[in-house]
mmCIF file of N, CA and C and ligand atoms in Angstrom:
data_model
loop_
_atom_site.group_PDB
_atom_site.id
_atom_site.type_symbol
_atom_site.label_atom_id
_atom_site.label_comp_id
_atom_site.label_asym_id
_atom_site.label_seq_id
_atom_site.Cartn_x
_atom_site.Cartn_y
_atom_site.Cartn_z
ATOM 1 N N UNK A 1 0.826 -1.219 0.000
ATOM 2 C CA UNK A 1 0.000 0.000 0.000
ATOM 3 C C UNK A 1 0.854 1.260 0.000
ATOM 4 N N UNK A 2 0.309 2.268 -0.560
ATOM 5 C CA UNK A 2 1.007 3.556 -0.566
ATOM 6 C C UNK A 2 1.108 4.089 0.869
ATOM 7 N N UNK A 3 2.173 4.790 1.125
ATOM 8 C CA UNK A 3 2.389 5.307 2.474
ATOM 9 C C UNK A 3 1.944 6.760 2.566
ATOM 10 N N UNK A 4 0.777 7.036 2.013
ATOM 11 C CA UNK A 4 0.264 8.401 2.046
ATOM 12 C C UNK A 4 -0.230 8.750 3.447
ATOM 13 N N UNK A 5 -0.010 9.988 3.812
ATOM 14 C CA UNK A 5 -0.518 10.473 5.093
ATOM 15 C C UNK A 5 -1.979 10.885 4.887
ATOM 16 N N UNK A 6 -2.863 9.899 4.934
ATOM 17 C CA UNK A 6 -4.263 10.179 4.593
ATOM 18 C C UNK A 6 -4.937 11.103 5.603
ATOM 19 N N UNK A 7 -4.464 11.068 6.855
ATOM 20 C CA UNK A 7 -5.031 11.984 7.856
ATOM 21 C C UNK A 7 -4.864 13.433 7.413
ATOM 22 N N UNK A 8 -3.690 13.694 6.883
ATOM 23 C CA UNK A 8 -3.393 15.057 6.450
ATOM 24 C C UNK A 8 -4.278 15.423 5.251
ATOM 25 N N UNK A 9 -4.449 14.464 4.326
ATOM 26 C CA UNK A 9 -5.273 14.741 3.146
ATOM 27 C C UNK A 9 -6.743 14.867 3.533
ATOM 28 N N UNK A 10 -7.162 14.077 4.525
ATOM 29 C CA UNK A 10 -8.543 14.188 4.981
ATOM 30 C C UNK A 10 -8.797 15.604 5.507
ATOM 31 N N UNK A 11 -7.822 16.090 6.271
ATOM 32 C CA UNK A 11 -7.899 17.442 6.809
ATOM 33 C C UNK A 11 -8.014 18.486 5.687
ATOM 34 N N UNK A 12 -7.155 18.314 4.691
ATOM 35 C CA UNK A 12 -7.152 19.221 3.537
ATOM 36 C C UNK A 12 -8.507 19.181 2.833
ATOM 37 N N UNK A 13 -9.037 17.986 2.626
ATOM 38 C CA UNK A 13 -10.299 17.817 1.911
ATOM 39 C C UNK A 13 -11.449 18.458 2.677
ATOM 40 N N UNK A 14 -11.441 18.273 3.993
ATOM 41 C CA UNK A 14 -12.514 18.850 4.803
ATOM 42 C C UNK A 14 -12.450 20.376 4.756
ATOM 43 N N UNK A 15 -11.237 20.906 4.765
ATOM 44 C CA UNK A 15 -11.073 22.356 4.667
ATOM 45 C C UNK A 15 -11.576 22.868 3.323
ATOM 46 N N UNK A 16 -11.181 22.154 2.272
ATOM 47 C CA UNK A 16 -11.581 22.530 0.920
ATOM 48 C C UNK A 16 -13.100 22.458 0.777
ATOM 49 N N UNK A 17 -13.681 21.433 1.377
ATOM 50 C CA UNK A 17 -15.128 21.253 1.329
ATOM 51 C C UNK A 17 -15.840 22.450 1.974
ATOM 52 N N UNK A 18 -15.326 22.850 3.130
ATOM 53 C CA UNK A 18 -15.909 24.004 3.826
ATOM 54 C C UNK A 18 -15.827 25.257 2.962
ATOM 55 N N UNK A 19 -14.671 25.417 2.328
ATOM 56 C CA UNK A 19 -14.439 26.592 1.507
ATOM 57 C C UNK A 19 -15.420 26.619 0.333
ATOM 58 N N UNK A 20 -15.600 25.477 -0.327
ATOM 59 C CA UNK A 20 -16.489 25.406 -1.487
ATOM 60 C C UNK A 20 -17.935 25.606 -1.057
ATOM 61 N N UNK A 21 -18.296 24.981 0.078
ATOM 62 C CA UNK A 21 -19.664 25.141 0.575
ATOM 63 C C UNK A 21 -19.941 26.606 0.892
ATOM 64 N N UNK A 22 -18.947 27.250 1.423
ATOM 65 C CA UNK A 22 -19.068 28.669 1.730
ATOM 66 C C UNK A 22 -19.273 29.462 0.450
ATOM 67 N N UNK A 23 -18.479 29.138 -0.564
ATOM 68 C CA UNK A 23 -18.580 29.816 -1.858
ATOM 69 C C UNK A 23 -19.956 29.597 -2.464
ATOM 70 N N UNK A 24 -20.470 28.389 -2.346
ATOM 71 C CA UNK A 24 -21.795 28.088 -2.888
ATOM 72 C C UNK A 24 -22.859 28.889 -2.155
ATOM 73 N N UNK A 25 -22.731 28.991 -0.862
ATOM 74 C CA UNK A 25 -23.667 29.772 -0.071
ATOM 75 C C UNK A 25 -23.663 31.218 -0.504
ATOM 76 N N UNK A 26 -22.473 31.717 -0.780
ATOM 77 C CA UNK A 26 -22.334 33.097 -1.222
ATOM 78 C C UNK A 26 -23.027 33.296 -2.562
ATOM 79 N N UNK A 27 -22.837 32.348 -3.478
ATOM 80 C CA UNK A 27 -23.453 32.455 -4.806
ATOM 81 C C UNK A 27 -24.963 32.430 -4.690
ATOM 82 N N UNK A 28 -25.493 31.596 -3.795
ATOM 83 C CA UNK A 28 -26.931 31.529 -3.609
ATOM 84 C C UNK A 28 -27.473 32.866 -3.127
ATOM 85 N N UNK A 29 -26.722 33.536 -2.269
ATOM 86 C CA UNK A 29 -27.158 34.838 -1.782
ATOM 87 C C UNK A 29 -27.163 35.867 -2.902
ATOM 88 N N UNK A 30 -26.175 35.755 -3.788
ATOM 89 C CA UNK A 30 -26.072 36.699 -4.896
ATOM 90 C C UNK A 30 -27.175 36.501 -5.922
ATOM 91 N N UNK A 31 -27.636 35.276 -6.088
ATOM 92 C CA UNK A 31 -28.673 34.967 -7.071
ATOM 93 C C UNK A 31 -29.889 34.340 -6.399
ATOM 94 N N UNK A 32 -30.635 35.121 -5.625
ATOM 95 C CA UNK A 32 -31.784 34.509 -4.938
ATOM 96 C C UNK A 32 -32.846 34.104 -5.952
ATOM 97 N N UNK A 33 -33.295 32.876 -5.879
ATOM 98 C CA UNK A 33 -34.290 32.394 -6.828
ATOM 99 C C UNK A 33 -35.680 32.584 -6.287
ATOM 100 N N UNK A 34 -36.012 31.860 -5.209
ATOM 101 C CA UNK A 34 -37.367 31.896 -4.686
ATOM 102 C C UNK A 34 -37.384 32.448 -3.254
ATOM 103 N N UNK A 35 -36.441 33.322 -2.972
ATOM 104 C CA UNK A 35 -36.408 33.893 -1.619
ATOM 105 C C UNK A 35 -37.470 34.986 -1.483
ATOM 106 N N UNK A 36 -37.734 35.382 -0.249
ATOM 107 C CA UNK A 36 -38.882 36.258 0.010
ATOM 108 C C UNK A 36 -38.731 37.658 -0.607
ATOM 109 N N UNK A 37 -37.508 38.117 -0.799
ATOM 110 C CA UNK A 37 -37.329 39.474 -1.342
ATOM 111 C C UNK A 37 -37.220 39.453 -2.880
ATOM 112 N N UNK A 38 -37.885 38.508 -3.487
ATOM 113 C CA UNK A 38 -37.812 38.344 -4.941
ATOM 114 C C UNK A 38 -38.332 39.577 -5.679
ATOM 115 N N UNK A 39 -39.416 40.137 -5.186
ATOM 116 C CA UNK A 39 -40.020 41.303 -5.823
ATOM 117 C C UNK A 39 -39.027 42.432 -5.988
ATOM 118 N N UNK A 40 -38.320 42.699 -4.953
ATOM 119 C CA UNK A 40 -37.335 43.772 -4.972
ATOM 120 C C UNK A 40 -36.262 43.500 -6.018
ATOM 121 N N UNK A 41 -35.842 42.235 -6.076
ATOM 122 C CA UNK A 41 -34.796 41.859 -7.008
ATOM 123 C C UNK A 41 -35.249 41.965 -8.461
ATOM 124 N N UNK A 42 -36.482 41.630 -8.681
ATOM 125 C CA UNK A 42 -37.029 41.676 -10.027
ATOM 126 C C UNK A 42 -36.983 43.105 -10.568
ATOM 127 N N UNK A 43 -37.375 44.047 -9.733
ATOM 128 C CA UNK A 43 -37.343 45.448 -10.114
ATOM 129 C C UNK A 43 -35.912 45.851 -10.460
ATOM 130 N N UNK A 44 -35.005 45.387 -9.658
ATOM 131 C CA UNK A 44 -33.592 45.684 -9.860
ATOM 132 C C UNK A 44 -33.121 45.109 -11.187
ATOM 133 N N UNK A 45 -33.526 43.876 -11.468
ATOM 134 C CA UNK A 45 -33.147 43.201 -12.708
ATOM 135 C C UNK A 45 -33.682 43.949 -13.933
ATOM 136 N N UNK A 46 -34.962 44.336 -13.891
ATOM 137 C CA UNK A 46 -35.569 45.041 -15.016
ATOM 138 C C UNK A 46 -34.843 46.336 -15.304
ATOM 139 N N UNK A 47 -34.437 46.966 -14.245
ATOM 140 C CA UNK A 47 -33.740 48.232 -14.385
ATOM 141 C C UNK A 47 -32.440 48.062 -15.180
ATOM 142 N N UNK A 48 -31.782 46.935 -14.989
ATOM 143 C CA UNK A 48 -30.487 46.709 -15.620
ATOM 144 C C UNK A 48 -30.575 45.713 -16.778
ATOM 145 N N UNK A 49 -31.804 45.409 -17.193
ATOM 146 C CA UNK A 49 -31.999 44.314 -18.145
ATOM 147 C C UNK A 49 -31.248 44.513 -19.454
ATOM 148 N N UNK A 50 -31.038 45.770 -19.843
ATOM 149 C CA UNK A 50 -30.429 46.011 -21.154
ATOM 150 C C UNK A 50 -28.901 45.969 -21.136
ATOM 151 N N UNK A 51 -28.318 45.729 -19.994
ATOM 152 C CA UNK A 51 -26.851 45.675 -19.956
ATOM 153 C C UNK A 51 -26.384 44.248 -20.199
ATOM 154 N N UNK A 52 -25.466 44.121 -21.108
ATOM 155 C CA UNK A 52 -24.950 42.799 -21.469
ATOM 156 C C UNK A 52 -24.135 42.202 -20.330
ATOM 157 N N UNK A 53 -23.515 43.053 -19.550
ATOM 158 C CA UNK A 53 -22.634 42.568 -18.482
ATOM 159 C C UNK A 53 -23.396 41.744 -17.459
ATOM 160 N N UNK A 54 -24.640 42.109 -17.208
ATOM 161 C CA UNK A 54 -25.421 41.383 -16.212
ATOM 162 C C UNK A 54 -25.565 39.925 -16.621
ATOM 163 N N UNK A 55 -25.978 39.725 -17.872
ATOM 164 C CA UNK A 55 -26.119 38.369 -18.393
ATOM 165 C C UNK A 55 -24.792 37.627 -18.278
ATOM 166 N N UNK A 56 -23.747 38.316 -18.660
ATOM 167 C CA UNK A 56 -22.423 37.698 -18.635
ATOM 168 C C UNK A 56 -22.061 37.263 -17.221
ATOM 169 N N UNK A 57 -22.267 38.159 -16.267
ATOM 170 C CA UNK A 57 -21.947 37.837 -14.872
ATOM 171 C C UNK A 57 -22.755 36.643 -14.382
ATOM 172 N N UNK A 58 -24.003 36.602 -14.809
ATOM 173 C CA UNK A 58 -24.867 35.504 -14.373
ATOM 174 C C UNK A 58 -24.355 34.171 -14.903
ATOM 175 N N UNK A 59 -23.968 34.165 -16.161
ATOM 176 C CA UNK A 59 -23.441 32.940 -16.749
ATOM 177 C C UNK A 59 -22.186 32.503 -16.018
ATOM 178 N N UNK A 60 -21.368 33.474 -15.700
ATOM 179 C CA UNK A 60 -20.119 33.212 -14.997
ATOM 180 C C UNK A 60 -20.415 32.576 -13.637
ATOM 181 N N UNK A 61 -21.375 33.174 -12.919
ATOM 182 C CA UNK A 61 -21.758 32.658 -11.610
ATOM 183 C C UNK A 61 -22.304 31.241 -11.727
ATOM 184 N N UNK A 62 -23.091 31.037 -12.758
ATOM 185 C CA UNK A 62 -23.708 29.739 -12.944
ATOM 186 C C UNK A 62 -22.638 28.672 -13.158
ATOM 187 N N UNK A 63 -21.676 28.994 -14.008
ATOM 188 C CA UNK A 63 -20.586 28.062 -14.273
ATOM 189 C C UNK A 63 -19.819 27.776 -13.001
ATOM 190 N N UNK A 64 -19.549 28.832 -12.259
ATOM 191 C CA UNK A 64 -18.805 28.691 -11.018
ATOM 192 C C UNK A 64 -19.542 27.777 -10.057
ATOM 193 N N UNK A 65 -20.846 27.976 -9.979
ATOM 194 C CA UNK A 65 -21.669 27.184 -9.079
ATOM 195 C C UNK A 65 -21.660 25.712 -9.499
ATOM 196 N N UNK A 66 -21.768 25.503 -10.808
ATOM 197 C CA UNK A 66 -21.747 24.150 -11.335
ATOM 198 C C UNK A 66 -20.418 23.464 -11.004
ATOM 199 N N UNK A 67 -19.339 24.186 -11.239
ATOM 200 C CA UNK A 67 -18.025 23.636 -10.929
ATOM 201 C C UNK A 67 -17.899 23.309 -9.450
ATOM 202 N N UNK A 68 -18.386 24.235 -8.622
ATOM 203 C CA UNK A 68 -18.274 24.040 -7.185
ATOM 204 C C UNK A 68 -18.999 22.775 -6.758
ATOM 205 N N UNK A 69 -20.142 22.522 -7.382
ATOM 206 C CA UNK A 69 -20.888 21.315 -7.035
ATOM 207 C C UNK A 69 -20.137 20.063 -7.467
ATOM 208 N N UNK A 70 -19.492 20.143 -8.628
ATOM 209 C CA UNK A 70 -18.664 19.019 -9.070
ATOM 210 C C UNK A 70 -17.509 18.784 -8.112
ATOM 211 N N UNK A 71 -16.906 19.880 -7.680
ATOM 212 C CA UNK A 71 -15.773 19.772 -6.761
ATOM 213 C C UNK A 71 -16.234 19.173 -5.436
ATOM 214 N N UNK A 72 -17.392 19.629 -4.959
ATOM 215 C CA UNK A 72 -17.943 19.080 -3.712
ATOM 216 C C UNK A 72 -18.135 17.573 -3.825
ATOM 217 N N UNK A 73 -18.692 17.130 -4.954
ATOM 218 C CA UNK A 73 -18.911 15.702 -5.166
ATOM 219 C C UNK A 73 -17.567 14.964 -5.187
ATOM 220 N N UNK A 74 -16.592 15.557 -5.845
ATOM 221 C CA UNK A 74 -15.270 14.935 -5.943
ATOM 222 C C UNK A 74 -14.616 14.847 -4.562
ATOM 223 N N UNK A 75 -14.819 15.882 -3.740
ATOM 224 C CA UNK A 75 -14.260 15.884 -2.385
ATOM 225 C C UNK A 75 -14.890 14.764 -1.559
ATOM 226 N N UNK A 76 -16.211 14.631 -1.667
ATOM 227 C CA UNK A 76 -16.902 13.564 -0.934
ATOM 228 C C UNK A 76 -16.396 12.189 -1.362
ATOM 229 N N UNK A 77 -16.185 12.028 -2.664
ATOM 230 C CA UNK A 77 -15.682 10.753 -3.165
ATOM 231 C C UNK A 77 -14.281 10.480 -2.628
ATOM 232 N N UNK A 78 -13.464 11.533 -2.595
ATOM 233 C CA UNK A 78 -12.092 11.377 -2.097
ATOM 234 C C UNK A 78 -12.120 10.976 -0.621
ATOM 235 N N UNK A 79 -13.024 11.593 0.147
ATOM 236 C CA UNK A 79 -13.152 11.242 1.573
ATOM 237 C C UNK A 79 -13.580 9.788 1.723
ATOM 238 N N UNK A 80 -14.479 9.339 0.853
ATOM 239 C CA UNK A 80 -14.891 7.934 0.863
ATOM 240 C C UNK A 80 -13.713 7.020 0.573
ATOM 241 N N UNK A 81 -12.897 7.431 -0.402
ATOM 242 C CA UNK A 81 -11.746 6.601 -0.768
ATOM 243 C C UNK A 81 -10.741 6.507 0.369
ATOM 244 N N UNK A 82 -10.647 7.579 1.159
ATOM 245 C CA UNK A 82 -9.765 7.520 2.331
ATOM 246 C C UNK A 82 -10.286 6.457 3.295
ATOM 247 N N UNK A 83 -11.605 6.438 3.513
ATOM 248 C CA UNK A 83 -12.208 5.440 4.406
ATOM 249 C C UNK A 83 -11.994 4.024 3.873
ATOM 250 N N UNK A 84 -12.101 3.881 2.546
ATOM 251 C CA UNK A 84 -11.972 2.566 1.935
ATOM 252 C C UNK A 84 -10.522 2.124 1.787
ATOM 253 N N UNK A 85 -9.600 3.078 1.940
ATOM 254 C CA UNK A 85 -8.191 2.748 1.786
ATOM 255 C C UNK A 85 -7.721 2.750 0.342
ATOM 256 N N UNK A 86 -8.517 3.344 -0.551
ATOM 257 C CA UNK A 86 -8.114 3.396 -1.958
ATOM 258 C C UNK A 86 -7.692 4.799 -2.376
ATOM 259 N N UNK A 87 -7.604 5.691 -1.410
ATOM 260 C CA UNK A 87 -7.226 7.068 -1.718
ATOM 261 C C UNK A 87 -5.823 7.108 -2.328
ATOM 262 N N UNK A 88 -5.676 7.949 -3.368
ATOM 263 C CA UNK A 88 -4.358 8.114 -3.978
ATOM 264 C C UNK A 88 -4.055 7.084 -5.048
ATOM 265 N N UNK A 89 -5.076 6.264 -5.389
ATOM 266 C CA UNK A 89 -4.900 5.283 -6.450
ATOM 267 C C UNK A 89 -5.686 5.744 -7.669
ATOM 268 N N UNK A 90 -5.055 5.663 -8.823
ATOM 269 C CA UNK A 90 -5.703 6.119 -10.053
ATOM 270 C C UNK A 90 -6.930 5.261 -10.359
ATOM 271 N N UNK A 91 -8.055 5.927 -10.635
ATOM 272 C CA UNK A 91 -9.310 5.206 -10.911
ATOM 273 C C UNK A 91 -9.261 4.506 -12.260
ATOM 274 N N UNK A 92 -8.333 4.897 -13.111
ATOM 275 C CA UNK A 92 -8.292 4.321 -14.454
ATOM 276 C C UNK A 92 -7.270 3.188 -14.550
ATOM 277 N N UNK A 93 -6.028 3.462 -14.131
ATOM 278 C CA UNK A 93 -4.980 2.464 -14.339
ATOM 279 C C UNK A 93 -4.575 1.756 -13.039
ATOM 280 N N UNK A 94 -5.061 2.254 -11.902
ATOM 281 C CA UNK A 94 -4.770 1.590 -10.642
ATOM 282 C C UNK A 94 -3.393 1.873 -10.068
ATOM 283 N N UNK A 95 -2.619 2.707 -10.750
ATOM 284 C CA UNK A 95 -1.302 3.079 -10.239
ATOM 285 C C UNK A 95 -1.449 4.188 -9.197
ATOM 286 N N UNK A 96 -0.475 4.308 -8.300
ATOM 287 C CA UNK A 96 -0.546 5.394 -7.319
ATOM 288 C C UNK A 96 -0.467 6.763 -7.992
ATOM 289 N N UNK A 97 -1.271 7.688 -7.513
ATOM 290 C CA UNK A 97 -1.218 9.064 -8.007
ATOM 291 C C UNK A 97 -0.058 9.770 -7.302
ATOM 292 N N UNK A 98 0.739 10.514 -8.058
ATOM 293 C CA UNK A 98 1.888 11.218 -7.481
ATOM 294 C C UNK A 98 1.442 12.101 -6.319
ATOM 295 N N UNK A 99 2.219 12.053 -5.239
ATOM 296 C CA UNK A 99 1.833 12.806 -4.052
ATOM 297 C C UNK A 99 1.781 14.307 -4.345
ATOM 298 N N UNK A 100 2.664 14.777 -5.209
ATOM 299 C CA UNK A 100 2.680 16.205 -5.558
ATOM 300 C C UNK A 100 1.347 16.606 -6.199
ATOM 301 N N UNK A 101 0.807 15.682 -6.994
ATOM 302 C CA UNK A 101 -0.484 15.948 -7.647
ATOM 303 C C UNK A 101 -1.593 16.004 -6.599
ATOM 304 N N UNK A 102 -1.546 15.103 -5.644
ATOM 305 C CA UNK A 102 -2.558 15.103 -4.588
ATOM 306 C C UNK A 102 -2.429 16.345 -3.701
ATOM 307 N N UNK A 103 -1.184 16.800 -3.555
ATOM 308 C CA UNK A 103 -0.987 18.042 -2.791
ATOM 309 C C UNK A 103 -1.712 19.188 -3.463
ATOM 310 N N UNK A 104 -1.593 19.228 -4.802
ATOM 311 C CA UNK A 104 -2.203 20.321 -5.562
ATOM 312 C C UNK A 104 -3.709 20.140 -5.657
ATOM 313 N N UNK A 105 -4.156 18.894 -5.773
ATOM 314 C CA UNK A 105 -5.579 18.612 -5.952
ATOM 315 C C UNK A 105 -5.922 17.336 -5.193
ATOM 316 N N UNK A 106 -6.201 17.448 -3.895
ATOM 317 C CA UNK A 106 -6.394 16.250 -3.074
ATOM 318 C C UNK A 106 -7.567 15.386 -3.517
ATOM 319 N N UNK A 107 -8.464 15.950 -4.344
ATOM 320 C CA UNK A 107 -9.624 15.171 -4.779
ATOM 321 C C UNK A 107 -9.423 14.590 -6.184
ATOM 322 N N UNK A 108 -8.183 14.611 -6.683
ATOM 323 C CA UNK A 108 -7.894 14.024 -7.996
ATOM 324 C C UNK A 108 -8.200 12.524 -7.967
ATOM 325 N N UNK A 109 -8.815 12.028 -9.044
ATOM 326 C CA UNK A 109 -9.165 10.606 -9.084
ATOM 327 C C UNK A 109 -8.269 9.829 -10.037
ATOM 328 N N UNK A 110 -7.504 10.550 -10.851
ATOM 329 C CA UNK A 110 -6.667 9.862 -11.828
ATOM 330 C C UNK A 110 -5.241 10.394 -11.763
ATOM 331 N N UNK A 111 -4.293 9.544 -12.134
ATOM 332 C CA UNK A 111 -2.909 9.987 -12.201
ATOM 333 C C UNK A 111 -2.762 10.954 -13.376
ATOM 334 N N UNK A 112 -1.667 11.668 -13.378
ATOM 335 C CA UNK A 112 -1.493 12.728 -14.383
ATOM 336 C C UNK A 112 -1.478 12.150 -15.797
ATOM 337 N N UNK A 113 -0.934 10.958 -15.971
ATOM 338 C CA UNK A 113 -0.876 10.340 -17.305
ATOM 339 C C UNK A 113 -2.278 10.053 -17.836
ATOM 340 N N UNK A 114 -3.117 9.475 -16.991
ATOM 341 C CA UNK A 114 -4.484 9.165 -17.404
ATOM 342 C C UNK A 114 -5.278 10.443 -17.640
ATOM 343 N N UNK A 115 -5.036 11.435 -16.800
ATOM 344 C CA UNK A 115 -5.729 12.707 -16.944
ATOM 345 C C UNK A 115 -5.391 13.327 -18.307
ATOM 346 N N UNK A 116 -4.120 13.234 -18.673
ATOM 347 C CA UNK A 116 -3.692 13.820 -19.955
ATOM 348 C C UNK A 116 -4.303 13.054 -21.112
ATOM 349 N N UNK A 117 -4.334 11.748 -21.001
ATOM 350 C CA UNK A 117 -4.945 10.917 -22.039
ATOM 351 C C UNK A 117 -6.397 11.323 -22.230
ATOM 352 N N UNK A 118 -7.075 11.516 -21.091
ATOM 353 C CA UNK A 118 -8.489 11.855 -21.101
ATOM 354 C C UNK A 118 -8.710 13.212 -21.775
ATOM 355 N N UNK A 119 -7.863 14.180 -21.442
ATOM 356 C CA UNK A 119 -8.019 15.514 -21.986
ATOM 357 C C UNK A 119 -7.736 15.538 -23.482
ATOM 358 N N UNK A 120 -6.855 14.655 -23.910
ATOM 359 C CA UNK A 120 -6.532 14.582 -25.332
ATOM 360 C C UNK A 120 -7.712 13.954 -26.103
ATOM 361 N N UNK A 121 -8.541 13.207 -25.364
ATOM 362 C CA UNK A 121 -9.712 12.598 -25.975
ATOM 363 C C UNK A 121 -9.377 11.223 -26.433
HETATM 364 ZN ZN1 LIG B 201 -3.653 6.325 -14.223
#
């Protein structure tokens, strides 16, 4: 088995999870959908409806939110893998993921070689 310090990575993952959850909470506040002050927001939106930047910002926020949810899911999976003892093993080729890569992205599921193959298509 790999001699990874999983306690340390678990700590990192939990911190990252908190950070992302916080970011998601912030985005929800910025884009209230069905909250009670919707009326006020609608008036605000109509006022700025003709500015292209608003639409652009919204798309940006949406993408960010989507990514954050993916990251949250990946973090949860990584935490599960720590419990199962498979953390740090490439999901594709089964080889150990370089520790430097896990340092940079503790929720990585594939080694850098497989990741590159995947990105190349
Ligand atoms: Zn691999």
